[in-house]
Structure formats: C-alpha cells, structure tokens
Amino acid sequence: MEPKTLFDKVWDAHVVEKIDGGPSVLYIDKHLIHEVTSPQAFAGLEARGLKVFRPEKTVATPDHNIPTENQHLTIQDELSRKQVETLSANCEKNDITLYGLNHPKNGIVHVVGPELGHTQPGMTMVCGDSHTSTHGAFGAVAFGIGTSEVEMVLATQCILQPKPKKMRITVDGELQKGVTAKDLTLYVISQLGTGGATGYFVEYAGSAVRNLSMEGRMTVCNMSIEMGARGGMIAPDDTTFEYVKGREFAPKGEEWDKAVAKWKELKSDEGAVFDKEYTFKAEEIEPMLTYGTNPGMGTGISGSIPTAEEVEASELPTFKKSLEYMGFGLGDQLLGKKVDYVFVGSCTNGRIEDLRMLASVVKGKKKADSVTAWIVPGSKQVEKQAQEEGLVEVLEKAGFELRQPGCSACLAMNDDKIPAGKYSVSTSNRNFEGRQGPGSRTLLASPLTAAAAAVTGVITDPRDLF
C-alpha cells in the first residue's frame, strides 16, 4: 500500500463521496457551536423546514461576547444578550447539549471540547470559528467553517470541502528554558509569513513538538490559521492518551482499549509524501513578540524591528503603515518599551498550564501600578482548578484579579476593550488593527512574557526574572 500521511488517514476515512473535479462530501464527527455564528444557521434550517440531523453530534457553549464580570447578572449589552438567549432557545428546541452561561462546564469552545473529552484522535471536527484548528493537537482533522456551512452540517452532519494540500513542519531539538509553545509557533509564523501555509493542512513533527504538553500542542495547532493554513495537527501518542483518559466523554473500559489501539495507527507512514516541508531548530527560538499588525510580524525578544534595508521594497509602504499604527519605528528594539495592559487568556493560552506559567513568574512579586491586567481563564473548569491549586491566591497577592471565563479581550466583542493608543501584551492569537478594541495596539506573546511585562511595566525578557 502507498504510504499515507496522518492527514490522509483521517480525511480519507471520512469521505462519504468524492465529486469528480470538485470537493469531497466529508462526514463530521463533532460539531461545536457558539452564539455568534449559529443563529443564522438555525434560522436557515427553519426557513427550509429542516431539522438538525444528528443533534447528539453537536455541542454548544456561549463564549465570544459574554461578560467576564458579574456573569450571574443579566447581560447588559442588548446584542450579546440576544445572541446568548437565541443559542439557548435553539439548543433547547433541537435537543443539543448546551453549556450555558453559569453552567459549571461553560467556557471557550476550544477549551471546553478537549477538557471534557469531546475532542478525540482521528475525528473530523468543525466549528464556526477559525481557531477550530486547536483540536488538531489530538490528531483530529479540525477546521473552521462559515455560517452557511454550519447550517449544512446541522442539516446533514456532512460538509462539502476540497481536500487541502499537505505540509509538514518539523521542529527538532530542545526549547530553551523560558521558551514556550507560543514562542515556537510565533517563530514559525515569523519565518513563513501569514500566507506561508495558505491552501495546506499542516502536520507538526519533530522532537520539540513531541516534548510539548497537550496544552502546548493545542497552542501550536490553534495558531496554524495565522499562517494561512486550513488547520494543523499532531500525531497522537502517550501524552495524548494520558490527557484524554478518564475525561467525561472519553471511551471507558474495553472501549478505551479498542480506541487506543486504533489511535496508535494515526501517524504518517514512513515515506509518506508531503507537498511542502520545513525544518526548524528549537535552539534558535527565544521568547517571541509581535511588533506589527499581523502575527507574522514577530521577532525574538532580544531582537529589533527590521530596518528599511531588511524589508522587501514592495512591502515597505505597508510595513511602515503598520509600524505607524503601532507607534514604532524601523530598527526599534522592543525591550524596555512601556506596556499599559496585559491580557492572559483566549483559546490560545487560557488553559491551566498557562495560568501556572503566569503564577510562576509573578509569585512573590507585585504587578506594576501602571499596568492593567486581565487574567481570563478559558473555562469554568480551569477557573475551579486554578482556585484548587492555589494559583488564584498567588495572583491576588501579586495584585492580579482572575476574571470569569470567556473569549474576552482576544476579540473585544464584550466590554473587555483595550483603549485607543494603549499597548497590550496579549497571549491571544491576532494583533490586527483594532482587534482588541478601536485603536488598540497588540503585541502577541507567551504567558511568561506577558507575566514579565505585567510585573515590570515594560517589555522584559522573562528569562531575566527566573
């Protein structure tokens, strides 16, 4: 038999029908929905007199624009309240599992799925959100879809999709102390650019990737979309199985043994061909930070913003415009620049490991008075675990406050907006103009780098604080 990639194995096993010269009809194992991209889909079903085909395959949670304070009260913003209420009504009407606001399992959809065991190796998963690629960390084919496609999946449990090309990114070696999965992925994106993986599904491999925790792997796969990829994935191994085992919706008993035996086959065969391959050395990666208005505009924390001579002439006008928005200059060094806000959270870095990293840096220190810090757990379960582990106490002693779960300042659809002109060191995934609020200036970083900025008030190499 011809050697197959991990992606081919999962994709091909889910093809219901291949349309000659066109897309495949792909069966979807798990459909995740939230309050923003689902209302129109449900309205479309009703208009056509259709029912949800397999409601047990869909899981819902409001996350994008829920408040992160006083969640027990009525949501003040009318649009947000309407969207959350509509999601609840649609789920009740169609018998769909909903982890609503104040539910002990509520949280960001891409945090909730894995922590409850909904996400499993070998699955196909979709959601009306581009960072669905997060679930690829388990060896799943997971990708974001549009509202009309949400309707298609609700109606048929299938989706029409052209098969992407295949890319493998190998990172070998050992990450330095203070260098995290977020730094790894920001480094790769800085090397390939925001369009470097357009049209591809990426498999991450190499010793540096295998040594990551599941939280770290989720961070890497989450950011795949930021270099244009359709999704990212990592072959499941003992780290994966250990994470999934015992979770609420994971297989149990004999079914678990059968599942693991099957999951162990989910790896790229020796000699499998990829359309494109890249290899990087882990030792060359240092804590990363973005300085511009897309995630590809990143540099090592000890480095500088490129000079005019280092930027291609055709890209220079756009590059300068981006720096003008950020209030930076060509050749500027980032170390020592003033920080106004720090945001730790999102589906990229809102898990328990991320809060542990934050606490490890700030323990015994104090937040800088000039910095406003928003620490937002990715779910109610993360919030509970942070309390049980004493992380909340550590943070509070250092002058931080844990907010309630939600997407929060990652995309500022609720009240968590960075004011115009203010600098935010953020553990989220996008630094577009106005992403965290009109006129806000975002520098993407790891939880360690964010923590260092929070206690010093300026961009600081977290390794200096260990």
mmCIF file of C-alpha atoms in Angstrom, residues 71 102-107 111-112 115-116 248 350-353 355-356 375-393 395 402-406:
data_model
loop_
_atom_site.group_PDB
_atom_site.id
_atom_site.type_symbol
_atom_site.label_atom_id
_atom_site.label_comp_id
_atom_site.label_asym_id
_atom_site.label_seq_id
_atom_site.Cartn_x
_atom_site.Cartn_y
_atom_site.Cartn_z
ATOM 1 C CA GLN A 71 -21.970 36.658 34.918
ATOM 2 C CA ASN A 102 -23.010 29.955 34.615
ATOM 3 C CA HIS A 103 -23.004 26.233 33.742
ATOM 4 C CA PRO A 104 -20.061 24.549 35.552
ATOM 5 C CA LYS A 105 -18.785 23.330 32.155
ATOM 6 C CA ASN A 106 -19.115 26.652 30.315
ATOM 7 C CA GLY A 107 -16.100 28.196 28.654
ATOM 8 C CA VAL A 111 -11.043 24.841 25.718
ATOM 9 C CA VAL A 112 -14.250 23.029 26.690
ATOM 10 C CA GLU A 115 -11.110 19.214 28.646
ATOM 11 C CA LEU A 116 -14.410 17.272 28.580
ATOM 12 C CA GLU A 248 -16.181 12.681 30.805
ATOM 13 C CA GLY A 350 -6.311 30.283 28.580
ATOM 14 C CA ARG A 351 -5.690 26.786 29.972
ATOM 15 C CA ILE A 352 -4.467 25.701 33.412
ATOM 16 C CA GLU A 353 -0.850 25.344 32.235
ATOM 17 C CA LEU A 355 -2.127 30.200 34.451
ATOM 18 C CA ARG A 356 0.564 28.098 36.129
ATOM 19 C CA ILE A 375 -6.447 37.296 33.591
ATOM 20 C CA VAL A 376 -9.277 35.318 31.999
ATOM 21 C CA PRO A 377 -9.492 31.523 32.406
ATOM 22 C CA GLY A 378 -10.610 29.594 29.323
ATOM 23 C CA SER A 379 -13.395 27.769 31.155
ATOM 24 C CA LYS A 380 -15.198 27.311 34.467
ATOM 25 C CA GLN A 381 -13.191 24.128 34.995
ATOM 26 C CA VAL A 382 -9.900 26.000 34.513
ATOM 27 C CA GLU A 383 -11.161 28.665 36.932
ATOM 28 C CA LYS A 384 -12.027 25.983 39.525
ATOM 29 C CA GLN A 385 -8.692 24.205 39.093
ATOM 30 C CA ALA A 386 -6.782 27.493 39.462
ATOM 31 C CA GLN A 387 -8.547 28.058 42.790
ATOM 32 C CA GLU A 388 -7.877 24.490 43.980
ATOM 33 C CA GLU A 389 -4.167 24.699 43.068
ATOM 34 C CA GLY A 390 -3.728 27.987 44.924
ATOM 35 C CA LEU A 391 -2.934 29.918 41.747
ATOM 36 C CA VAL A 392 -5.687 32.455 42.416
ATOM 37 C CA GLU A 393 -4.180 33.200 45.832
ATOM 38 C CA LEU A 395 -2.151 36.025 41.644
ATOM 39 C CA LEU A 402 -8.961 36.427 37.969
ATOM 40 C CA ARG A 403 -11.964 37.336 35.831
ATOM 41 C CA GLN A 404 -14.695 34.930 34.737
ATOM 42 C CA PRO A 405 -14.300 32.710 31.631
ATOM 43 C CA GLY A 406 -14.887 33.884 28.063
#
